[in-house]
Structures are given as structure tokens and as C-alpha cells.
Amino acid sequence: GHTLDTDGDATTVKCQMKTPPPSPVLPAAAVVLAFVAMAVANYLVTDNNLGAVKFTNTEIAHTHPVYGLPIGWAFAIWGIIYTLEGLFVVYQALPFQRFGGLREPSYAKIRGPVLALFAANSAWLFLFGYEVYWASQVVILVYDALLFVVLRRLDVNQLSSRRSAASKLAAAAFSANASWVTVASCLGIQVVLLDEGWLPSPDFAIGLLVVAVAVACAATFEYSDPVYAAVAAWALGGIIANQADASEFGCKSQICPACLAAAIPICSRDDTSARDGRPNGFAPLDCDSYTESSPDECVVAKSASVVGWAYAGIGCVAFALAAGLVRGYLRRQAEKRAPRPQPPFLEDVPSTPASGDSP
């Protein structure tokens, strides 16, 4: 405390000063390094000739045609996700007074889980590339949970007038990531089960889609979040496109090139499934004799019900976004009418007479 003594009618004023927060420099630098490491990991797993993984994500996706799998072009969303996260990573490390986020209060609360989720992302890439599917599924669920920890700590409604642009940037980056990874977590469950010898049914995939859509609707409504909604709709659109007649989903023309590029175990496994259109091995395709001129054969049946439910999911997310935007607008109007609270810097203690003075 601080004591102020003056003559005459002086009083003693005690002020409790808040302890300065720890320096954000090291945590901010750690976030930058973790993001760079994650970017390097992503590069290393794109080509198994680099020796970092046995199989690429694309090879595994083509040889594990499950019903929750989006079409190939849908995965381009990662370019947007990493761009948004890259902007956050750079901004949170800038020390400038006006155009820097080093001392942004909302960032101090999320650097810890951001470090953890970047590490989880990197770990998942290698586990999945080595077909350690059960461990990779645990990691991606932890990764997804950490993304929601970040969003909860930011607690940003995108229409709020009382949230900084810096916090809204971070929320956009990690909501895009969370939206996609939630769908990817549902996809991973199906990949694990196919690797165990059972290609999950369309009904099973629909159940997981309902879970992902419910999470998307809740997040979109709570945060008035068009980014989360857009990425969820994009993922569902990718699933719809993969079930179209023109898609090579579950076809020899997609499975065999991946099998020839890498000795993935499912390629040489016999099909012992009792379900027509849901094989659990692709040895009968005889991919060793496959050429581009070979007649195509689609061994996994496409599902109109998955398409219908995915369209319904897009409609539900769009409705949740509309309702969330209305709710966010009303909250913004209420914020404008209410006085803005000022954080107390000093906690004043009632003054007491100085020694020697009369009460």
C-alpha cells in the first residue's frame, strides 16, 4: 500500500495496487514457434517420400471411403484456416502500441491452450500418417476440445460492440478450425471402424453428422458466428459432393492409385463383409493390374440418405446463424444503451485520520 501524509487536516489514504501481469513476450514467442512447427509438420506429411510418414492423408482418405468423408476439394479450407491462424499468430506477437496484440488482454487467456492445440495438430498428423488410428482419434478429440476452450475463453459475439477487433480475429480463426475439426473428428471415428473391419453404415454416419450439426448450430447461435457456420456448411457440402454420381468415392479409379502409391494394409485385405456395397478390404479389386485405361468399378454404394441429411444440416446451420445474428444485433443495441463499465485500477480504502488529529 501507499501512505500519503500532509499537515493540518491530512488524512492517510491507502491504495491497493494490482500486481503487474507477467510479461507476455515468452508465451507469444512460444505461440509463433509452435505455429511454425505445425506448418513444417503439415509440409512433411504431404509426401511419404520425405520419410516423415508412411502414408499421406490423401492416400488414407482414398482407401477408406467412409460416408462422412468430404470430397477432395473441400480440404482446401485448410488454406483459409491456417491463414486466419497465421494472422493471429503474427498479430499477437507484435509489440506496437496501436497495431500490435502482444498485450491484448484476451490473448493472455488463450496462449496456453493455443500452444497445446498446435502441438495436438502436429501430433495427429504423424499418428494418422502411421495408421495409429486409435491414438490419433484420441488426439483429435483433445485437439477439438482445446479449440472450444479457446472460444469459451474469448467469449466473443461477433456483433458485440464491446469486443475488440483483435479478439474477433482470434475468434474467427479458431472457430473456423473448430468447425472443421468437429466434422473431422466424426470422420475419424468412421476411419477407425473401417480399419477394424467394419465400414460404418450410412445411418451411423448420419448419426455423427447430427452431432456435428448440433454443435455447429449451438456455436453459431451463441457467438453470432458466420465463420463457424460457413465452414460447417462447406464441410457438409463436401460430403454431399462426394456422394454425387460423378464422384469417384469408393471407386476403383480412386482406390487403386492410392494402393499402388503406398502399401496400405486395407488394399491387400480380403473383403469379408456380409453387407453389399460396404466392403472392408480391397484385395478383390486386384489393384496391381490396374491402369488408367482399366474399366472403373465402384464397390462402395453411394447414399442418398446421407446427402439428404447433409442438406438438412446446412439448413439447420443457416437457421441458427440467422437466429444468432438477430440475437447478436439485439445485444449490440442493448450494449449501446447501457453505460460502459470501467475497470477499477485502484481499490480505495476509506480514509482514516492521521495520528494526532481529532476525530
CSV table of C-alpha atoms in Angstrom, one decimal:
chain,number,residue,atom,x,y,z
A,1,GLY,CA,0.0,0.0,0.0
A,2,HIS,CA,0.9,3.7,-0.3
A,3,THR,CA,0.5,6.2,2.6
A,4,LEU,CA,0.1,9.9,1.9
A,5,ASP,CA,0.7,12.2,5.0
A,6,THR,CA,0.2,16.0,4.9
A,7,ASP,CA,0.0,18.7,7.6
A,8,GLY,CA,-3.2,20.0,9.2
A,9,ASP,CA,-6.3,18.1,8.2
A,10,ALA,CA,-4.2,15.5,6.4
A,11,THR,CA,-5.6,12.0,6.0
A,12,THR,CA,-3.9,8.7,5.3
A,13,VAL,CA,-5.0,7.1,2.1
A,14,LYS,CA,-4.2,3.5,1.4
A,15,CYS,CA,-4.4,2.2,-2.2
A,16,GLN,CA,-4.1,-1.4,-3.1
A,17,MET,CA,-2.1,-1.5,-6.4
A,18,LYS,CA,-2.7,-4.5,-8.6
A,19,THR,CA,0.3,-6.7,-9.2
A,20,PRO,CA,1.6,-6.3,-12.8
A,21,PRO,CA,0.8,-9.2,-15.1
A,22,PRO,CA,3.7,-11.4,-16.2
A,23,SER,CA,5.5,-10.4,-19.4
A,24,PRO,CA,3.7,-11.9,-22.5
A,25,VAL,CA,6.9,-11.9,-24.6
A,26,LEU,CA,7.9,-15.6,-23.9
A,27,PRO,CA,4.4,-17.0,-24.3
A,28,ALA,CA,3.9,-15.0,-27.5
A,29,ALA,CA,7.2,-16.3,-28.9
A,30,ALA,CA,6.3,-19.8,-28.0
A,31,VAL,CA,3.0,-19.5,-30.0
A,32,VAL,CA,5.0,-18.3,-33.0
A,33,LEU,CA,7.4,-21.3,-32.8
A,34,ALA,CA,4.5,-23.8,-32.3
A,35,PHE,CA,2.7,-22.4,-35.3
A,36,VAL,CA,5.9,-22.7,-37.4
A,37,ALA,CA,6.5,-26.3,-36.2
A,38,MET,CA,2.9,-27.1,-37.1
A,39,ALA,CA,3.4,-25.7,-40.6
A,40,VAL,CA,6.5,-27.7,-41.1
A,41,ALA,CA,4.7,-30.8,-39.9
A,42,ASN,CA,2.0,-30.2,-42.5
A,43,TYR,CA,4.6,-30.0,-45.2
A,44,LEU,CA,6.3,-33.2,-44.1
A,45,VAL,CA,3.2,-35.3,-44.2
A,46,THR,CA,2.1,-34.3,-47.7
A,47,ASP,CA,4.6,-36.6,-49.4
A,48,ASN,CA,5.6,-40.0,-47.9
A,49,ASN,CA,8.8,-39.9,-50.0
A,50,LEU,CA,10.1,-37.4,-47.5
A,51,GLY,CA,10.1,-40.2,-44.9
A,52,ALA,CA,8.2,-38.4,-42.2
A,53,VAL,CA,5.1,-40.7,-42.5
A,54,LYS,CA,4.2,-44.0,-44.2
A,55,PHE,CA,1.0,-42.7,-45.8
A,56,THR,CA,-0.4,-39.3,-46.7
A,57,ASN,CA,-3.8,-38.1,-45.6
A,58,THR,CA,-5.0,-38.3,-49.2
A,59,GLU,CA,-3.9,-41.9,-49.6
A,60,ILE,CA,-5.7,-42.9,-46.4
A,61,ALA,CA,-8.8,-41.0,-47.4
A,62,HIS,CA,-8.9,-42.6,-50.9
A,63,THR,CA,-8.5,-46.1,-49.4
A,64,HIS,CA,-11.0,-45.5,-46.6
A,65,PRO,CA,-14.2,-44.4,-48.4
A,66,VAL,CA,-16.5,-43.8,-45.4
A,67,TYR,CA,-19.7,-41.8,-45.7
A,68,GLY,CA,-18.6,-38.9,-43.6
A,69,LEU,CA,-15.7,-38.1,-46.0
A,70,PRO,CA,-15.9,-34.8,-47.8
A,71,ILE,CA,-14.7,-34.6,-51.5
A,72,GLY,CA,-11.1,-33.7,-52.1
A,73,TRP,CA,-11.6,-30.0,-53.0
A,74,ALA,CA,-13.3,-29.4,-49.6
A,75,PHE,CA,-10.0,-29.9,-47.8
A,76,ALA,CA,-8.7,-26.6,-49.4
A,77,ILE,CA,-10.5,-24.9,-46.5
A,78,TRP,CA,-7.3,-25.6,-44.5
A,79,GLY,CA,-5.7,-22.8,-46.5
A,80,ILE,CA,-8.2,-20.3,-45.1
A,81,ILE,CA,-7.9,-21.8,-41.6
A,82,TYR,CA,-4.1,-21.6,-41.5
A,83,THR,CA,-4.2,-18.1,-43.0
A,84,LEU,CA,-6.5,-16.8,-40.3
A,85,GLU,CA,-4.5,-18.5,-37.6
A,86,GLY,CA,-1.3,-17.1,-39.1
A,87,LEU,CA,-2.7,-13.6,-38.9
A,88,PHE,CA,-3.5,-14.2,-35.2
A,89,VAL,CA,0.0,-15.6,-34.5
A,90,VAL,CA,1.7,-12.7,-36.1
A,91,TYR,CA,-0.5,-10.0,-34.5
A,92,GLN,CA,-0.4,-11.5,-31.0
A,93,ALA,CA,3.4,-11.1,-31.1
A,94,LEU,CA,3.6,-7.5,-32.4
A,95,PRO,CA,4.6,-5.2,-29.5
A,96,PHE,CA,3.4,-1.9,-31.1
A,97,GLN,CA,1.1,0.2,-29.1
A,98,ARG,CA,-1.6,0.7,-31.8
A,99,PHE,CA,-1.1,-2.1,-34.2
A,100,GLY,CA,0.1,-4.9,-32.0
A,101,GLY,CA,-1.5,-7.6,-29.9
A,102,LEU,CA,1.3,-8.5,-27.6
A,103,ARG,CA,-0.5,-7.0,-24.6
A,104,GLU,CA,-4.1,-7.7,-25.8
A,105,PRO,CA,-5.8,-8.9,-22.6
A,106,SER,CA,-7.9,-11.5,-24.4
A,107,TYR,CA,-4.8,-13.1,-25.9
A,108,ALA,CA,-3.2,-13.7,-22.5
A,109,LYS,CA,-6.1,-16.0,-21.6
A,110,ILE,CA,-5.7,-18.2,-24.7
A,111,ARG,CA,-2.0,-18.6,-25.4
A,112,GLY,CA,-1.7,-21.7,-23.2
A,113,PRO,CA,-4.5,-23.7,-25.0
A,114,VAL,CA,-3.4,-22.4,-28.4
A,115,LEU,CA,0.1,-23.9,-27.7
A,116,ALA,CA,-1.5,-27.2,-26.8
A,117,LEU,CA,-3.8,-27.4,-29.8
A,118,PHE,CA,-1.0,-26.5,-32.2
A,119,ALA,CA,1.0,-29.4,-30.6
A,120,ALA,CA,-2.0,-31.7,-30.8
A,121,ASN,CA,-2.5,-30.8,-34.5
A,122,SER,CA,1.1,-31.7,-35.3
A,123,ALA,CA,0.9,-35.0,-33.2
A,124,TRP,CA,-2.3,-36.0,-35.0
A,125,LEU,CA,-0.6,-35.6,-38.5
A,126,PHE,CA,2.1,-38.1,-37.6
A,127,LEU,CA,-0.1,-40.6,-35.8
A,128,PHE,CA,-2.6,-40.6,-38.6
A,129,GLY,CA,0.2,-40.9,-41.2
A,130,TYR,CA,1.5,-44.0,-39.5
A,131,GLU,CA,-2.0,-45.5,-39.2
A,132,VAL,CA,-2.0,-45.4,-35.4
A,133,TYR,CA,-5.7,-44.6,-35.7
A,134,TRP,CA,-7.0,-45.1,-32.2
A,135,ALA,CA,-4.3,-42.9,-30.7
A,136,SER,CA,-4.9,-40.3,-33.5
A,137,GLN,CA,-8.6,-40.3,-32.7
A,138,VAL,CA,-7.9,-39.6,-29.0
A,139,VAL,CA,-5.6,-36.7,-30.0
A,140,ILE,CA,-8.0,-35.2,-32.5
A,141,LEU,CA,-10.8,-35.2,-29.8
A,142,VAL,CA,-8.4,-33.4,-27.4
A,143,TYR,CA,-7.5,-31.0,-30.2
A,144,ASP,CA,-11.2,-30.3,-30.8
A,145,ALA,CA,-11.8,-29.8,-27.1
A,146,LEU,CA,-8.9,-27.3,-26.9
A,147,LEU,CA,-10.4,-25.3,-29.7
A,148,PHE,CA,-13.6,-24.9,-27.8
A,149,VAL,CA,-11.6,-24.0,-24.7
A,150,VAL,CA,-10.1,-21.1,-26.7
A,151,LEU,CA,-13.5,-20.0,-28.0
A,152,ARG,CA,-15.0,-20.1,-24.5
A,153,ARG,CA,-12.2,-18.1,-23.0
A,154,LEU,CA,-12.5,-15.5,-25.8
A,155,ASP,CA,-16.3,-15.5,-25.4
A,156,VAL,CA,-16.7,-13.3,-28.4
A,157,ASN,CA,-20.1,-12.5,-30.0
A,158,GLN,CA,-19.1,-11.3,-33.5
A,159,LEU,CA,-21.7,-8.5,-33.3
A,160,SER,CA,-20.8,-7.2,-29.9
A,161,SER,CA,-19.6,-3.6,-29.7
A,162,ARG,CA,-17.6,-4.4,-26.5
A,163,ARG,CA,-15.2,-6.9,-28.0
A,164,SER,CA,-12.0,-5.7,-29.7
A,165,ALA,CA,-11.2,-6.4,-33.3
A,166,ALA,CA,-8.2,-8.3,-32.1
A,167,SER,CA,-10.4,-10.7,-30.1
A,168,LYS,CA,-12.8,-11.1,-33.0
A,169,LEU,CA,-9.8,-12.0,-35.3
A,170,ALA,CA,-8.8,-14.8,-32.9
A,171,ALA,CA,-12.3,-16.0,-32.6
A,172,ALA,CA,-12.7,-16.2,-36.3
A,173,ALA,CA,-9.5,-18.2,-36.7
A,174,PHE,CA,-10.3,-20.7,-34.1
A,175,SER,CA,-14.0,-21.0,-34.8
A,176,ALA,CA,-13.1,-21.9,-38.4
A,177,ASN,CA,-10.7,-24.5,-37.1
A,178,ALA,CA,-13.2,-25.9,-34.6
A,179,SER,CA,-15.9,-26.1,-37.2
A,180,TRP,CA,-13.8,-28.3,-39.5
A,181,VAL,CA,-12.2,-30.4,-36.8
A,182,THR,CA,-15.5,-31.3,-35.3
A,183,VAL,CA,-16.6,-32.8,-38.6
A,184,ALA,CA,-13.1,-34.4,-39.0
A,185,SER,CA,-13.5,-36.0,-35.5
A,186,CYS,CA,-16.7,-37.6,-36.7
A,187,LEU,CA,-14.9,-38.7,-39.9
A,188,GLY,CA,-12.0,-40.2,-37.8
A,189,ILE,CA,-14.4,-42.4,-35.9
A,190,GLN,CA,-15.5,-44.0,-39.2
A,191,VAL,CA,-12.0,-44.4,-40.4
A,192,VAL,CA,-11.0,-46.2,-37.2
A,193,LEU,CA,-14.0,-48.6,-37.5
A,194,LEU,CA,-13.3,-49.4,-41.2
A,195,ASP,CA,-9.7,-50.2,-40.3
A,196,GLU,CA,-11.1,-52.5,-37.6
A,197,GLY,CA,-13.0,-54.4,-40.3
A,198,TRP,CA,-16.4,-52.6,-40.4
A,199,LEU,CA,-17.4,-49.9,-42.9
A,200,PRO,CA,-19.9,-47.9,-40.9
A,201,SER,CA,-23.4,-47.7,-42.4
A,202,PRO,CA,-24.9,-44.5,-43.8
A,203,ASP,CA,-27.2,-44.4,-40.8
A,204,PHE,CA,-24.2,-44.5,-38.5
A,205,ALA,CA,-22.6,-41.6,-40.5
A,206,ILE,CA,-25.9,-39.7,-40.3
A,207,GLY,CA,-25.9,-40.0,-36.5
A,208,LEU,CA,-22.4,-38.5,-36.3
A,209,LEU,CA,-23.5,-35.7,-38.7
A,210,VAL,CA,-26.4,-34.9,-36.4
A,211,VAL,CA,-23.8,-34.4,-33.6
A,212,ALA,CA,-21.6,-32.2,-35.7
A,213,VAL,CA,-24.6,-30.1,-36.9
A,214,ALA,CA,-25.9,-29.7,-33.3
A,215,VAL,CA,-22.5,-28.4,-32.2
A,216,ALA,CA,-22.4,-26.1,-35.2
A,217,CYS,CA,-25.9,-24.7,-34.5
A,218,ALA,CA,-25.1,-24.1,-30.8
A,219,ALA,CA,-21.7,-22.3,-31.6
A,220,THR,CA,-23.2,-20.3,-34.4
A,221,PHE,CA,-26.1,-19.1,-32.4
A,222,GLU,CA,-24.1,-18.4,-29.2
A,223,TYR,CA,-21.4,-16.4,-30.9
A,224,SER,CA,-23.5,-15.0,-33.9
A,225,ASP,CA,-20.7,-16.6,-35.8
A,226,PRO,CA,-20.8,-16.6,-39.7
A,227,VAL,CA,-17.3,-18.1,-39.9
A,228,TYR,CA,-18.3,-21.2,-37.9
A,229,ALA,CA,-21.5,-21.6,-40.0
A,230,ALA,CA,-19.7,-21.1,-43.3
A,231,VAL,CA,-17.1,-23.7,-42.6
A,232,ALA,CA,-19.7,-26.2,-41.3
A,233,ALA,CA,-21.8,-25.7,-44.5
A,234,TRP,CA,-18.6,-26.1,-46.6
A,235,ALA,CA,-17.8,-29.4,-44.9
A,236,LEU,CA,-21.4,-30.7,-45.4
A,237,GLY,CA,-21.3,-29.5,-49.0
A,238,GLY,CA,-18.1,-31.5,-49.5
A,239,ILE,CA,-19.9,-34.7,-48.1
A,240,ILE,CA,-22.8,-34.1,-50.5
A,241,ALA,CA,-20.4,-33.7,-53.5
A,242,ASN,CA,-18.6,-36.9,-52.6
A,243,GLN,CA,-21.9,-38.8,-52.8
A,244,ALA,CA,-22.8,-37.5,-56.2
A,245,ASP,CA,-23.0,-39.9,-59.2
A,246,ALA,CA,-19.9,-38.2,-60.8
A,247,SER,CA,-17.8,-38.7,-57.7
A,248,GLU,CA,-15.1,-41.4,-57.6
A,249,PHE,CA,-15.9,-42.1,-54.0
A,250,GLY,CA,-15.5,-45.8,-53.3
A,251,CYS,CA,-14.4,-46.5,-56.9
A,252,LYS,CA,-11.5,-48.4,-58.3
A,253,SER,CA,-10.3,-45.3,-60.1
A,254,GLN,CA,-9.7,-43.6,-56.7
A,255,ILE,CA,-8.8,-46.6,-54.5
A,256,CYS,CA,-6.2,-48.3,-56.8
A,257,PRO,CA,-3.9,-45.4,-57.5
A,258,ALA,CA,-3.6,-44.8,-53.7
A,259,CYS,CA,-3.0,-48.5,-53.2
A,260,LEU,CA,-0.3,-48.6,-55.9
A,261,ALA,CA,1.4,-45.5,-54.4
A,262,ALA,CA,1.6,-47.0,-50.9
A,263,ALA,CA,1.3,-50.4,-49.4
A,264,ILE,CA,-1.7,-49.6,-47.2
A,265,PRO,CA,-2.9,-52.8,-45.4
A,266,ILE,CA,-6.5,-52.4,-46.4
A,267,CYS,CA,-5.5,-52.7,-50.0
A,268,SER,CA,-4.4,-56.3,-49.6
A,269,ARG,CA,-7.1,-57.3,-47.1
A,270,ASP,CA,-9.8,-59.6,-48.3
A,271,ASP,CA,-13.4,-58.4,-48.3
A,272,THR,CA,-15.2,-60.4,-45.6
A,273,SER,CA,-18.1,-58.0,-45.2
A,274,ALA,CA,-21.6,-59.5,-45.4
A,275,ARG,CA,-23.0,-56.2,-46.5
A,276,ASP,CA,-23.3,-55.4,-50.2
A,277,GLY,CA,-21.8,-52.1,-51.1
A,278,ARG,CA,-19.8,-51.9,-47.8
A,279,PRO,CA,-16.6,-53.8,-48.3
A,280,ASN,CA,-13.9,-54.0,-45.6
A,281,GLY,CA,-11.0,-54.9,-47.8
A,282,PHE,CA,-9.9,-54.2,-51.4
A,283,ALA,CA,-7.8,-57.2,-52.3
A,284,PRO,CA,-10.6,-58.3,-54.8
A,285,LEU,CA,-10.0,-55.2,-56.8
A,286,ASP,CA,-6.6,-56.6,-57.9
A,287,CYS,CA,-5.1,-53.1,-57.9
A,288,ASP,CA,-1.7,-54.5,-59.0
A,289,SER,CA,-3.1,-54.9,-62.5
A,290,TYR,CA,-4.9,-51.5,-62.5
A,291,THR,CA,-4.1,-48.9,-65.2
A,292,GLU,CA,-5.8,-45.6,-66.1
A,293,SER,CA,-7.5,-47.4,-69.0
A,294,SER,CA,-9.0,-50.1,-66.8
A,295,PRO,CA,-12.8,-50.1,-66.6
A,296,ASP,CA,-14.0,-48.4,-63.5
A,297,GLU,CA,-15.9,-50.2,-60.7
A,298,CYS,CA,-17.5,-48.5,-57.7
A,299,VAL,CA,-17.5,-51.0,-54.8
A,300,VAL,CA,-18.9,-48.7,-52.1
A,301,ALA,CA,-22.6,-47.8,-52.7
A,302,LYS,CA,-23.3,-44.1,-52.5
A,303,SER,CA,-26.0,-42.9,-50.1
A,304,ALA,CA,-28.9,-40.6,-51.0
A,305,SER,CA,-29.9,-40.5,-47.3
A,306,VAL,CA,-26.5,-39.1,-46.3
A,307,VAL,CA,-27.0,-36.4,-49.0
A,308,GLY,CA,-30.5,-35.6,-47.7
A,309,TRP,CA,-29.4,-35.3,-44.1
A,310,ALA,CA,-26.4,-33.2,-45.0
A,311,TYR,CA,-28.7,-30.7,-46.9
A,312,ALA,CA,-30.9,-30.7,-43.8
A,313,GLY,CA,-27.8,-29.9,-41.7
A,314,ILE,CA,-26.9,-27.0,-43.9
A,315,GLY,CA,-30.5,-25.7,-43.4
A,316,CYS,CA,-30.2,-26.0,-39.6
A,317,VAL,CA,-26.9,-24.2,-39.5
A,318,ALA,CA,-28.3,-21.4,-41.7
A,319,PHE,CA,-31.3,-21.1,-39.4
A,320,ALA,CA,-29.1,-21.0,-36.3
A,321,LEU,CA,-27.0,-18.3,-37.9
A,322,ALA,CA,-30.0,-16.1,-38.7
A,323,ALA,CA,-31.3,-16.5,-35.2
A,324,GLY,CA,-27.8,-15.8,-33.8
A,325,LEU,CA,-27.4,-12.7,-35.8
A,326,VAL,CA,-30.8,-11.4,-34.6
A,327,ARG,CA,-29.8,-12.2,-31.0
A,328,GLY,CA,-26.4,-10.5,-31.6
A,329,TYR,CA,-28.0,-7.4,-33.0
A,330,LEU,CA,-30.3,-7.0,-30.1
A,331,ARG,CA,-27.4,-7.5,-27.7
A,332,ARG,CA,-25.4,-4.8,-29.5
A,333,GLN,CA,-28.3,-2.4,-29.3
A,334,ALA,CA,-28.6,-3.1,-25.5
A,335,GLU,CA,-24.8,-2.5,-25.1
A,336,LYS,CA,-25.1,0.9,-26.8
A,337,ARG,CA,-27.8,1.9,-24.3
A,338,ALA,CA,-26.0,0.7,-21.2
A,339,PRO,CA,-23.1,2.6,-19.7
A,340,ARG,CA,-19.7,1.0,-20.5
A,341,PRO,CA,-18.2,-0.4,-17.3
A,342,GLN,CA,-14.8,1.0,-16.3
A,343,PRO,CA,-12.3,-1.5,-14.8
A,344,PRO,CA,-11.0,-0.3,-11.4
A,345,PHE,CA,-7.3,0.4,-11.3
A,346,LEU,CA,-7.2,1.4,-7.6
A,347,GLU,CA,-9.1,-0.1,-4.8
A,348,ASP,CA,-9.5,2.8,-2.3
A,349,VAL,CA,-9.8,2.2,1.3
A,350,PRO,CA,-11.8,4.7,3.3
A,351,SER,CA,-9.6,7.4,4.7
A,352,THR,CA,-8.6,7.5,8.4
A,353,PRO,CA,-7.5,10.4,10.5
A,354,ALA,CA,-3.7,10.9,10.7
A,355,SER,CA,-2.1,10.4,14.0
A,356,GLY,CA,-2.5,13.3,16.4
A,357,ASP,CA,-5.7,14.7,14.7
A,358,SER,CA,-9.1,14.9,16.4
A,359,PRO,CA,-11.8,12.6,15.2
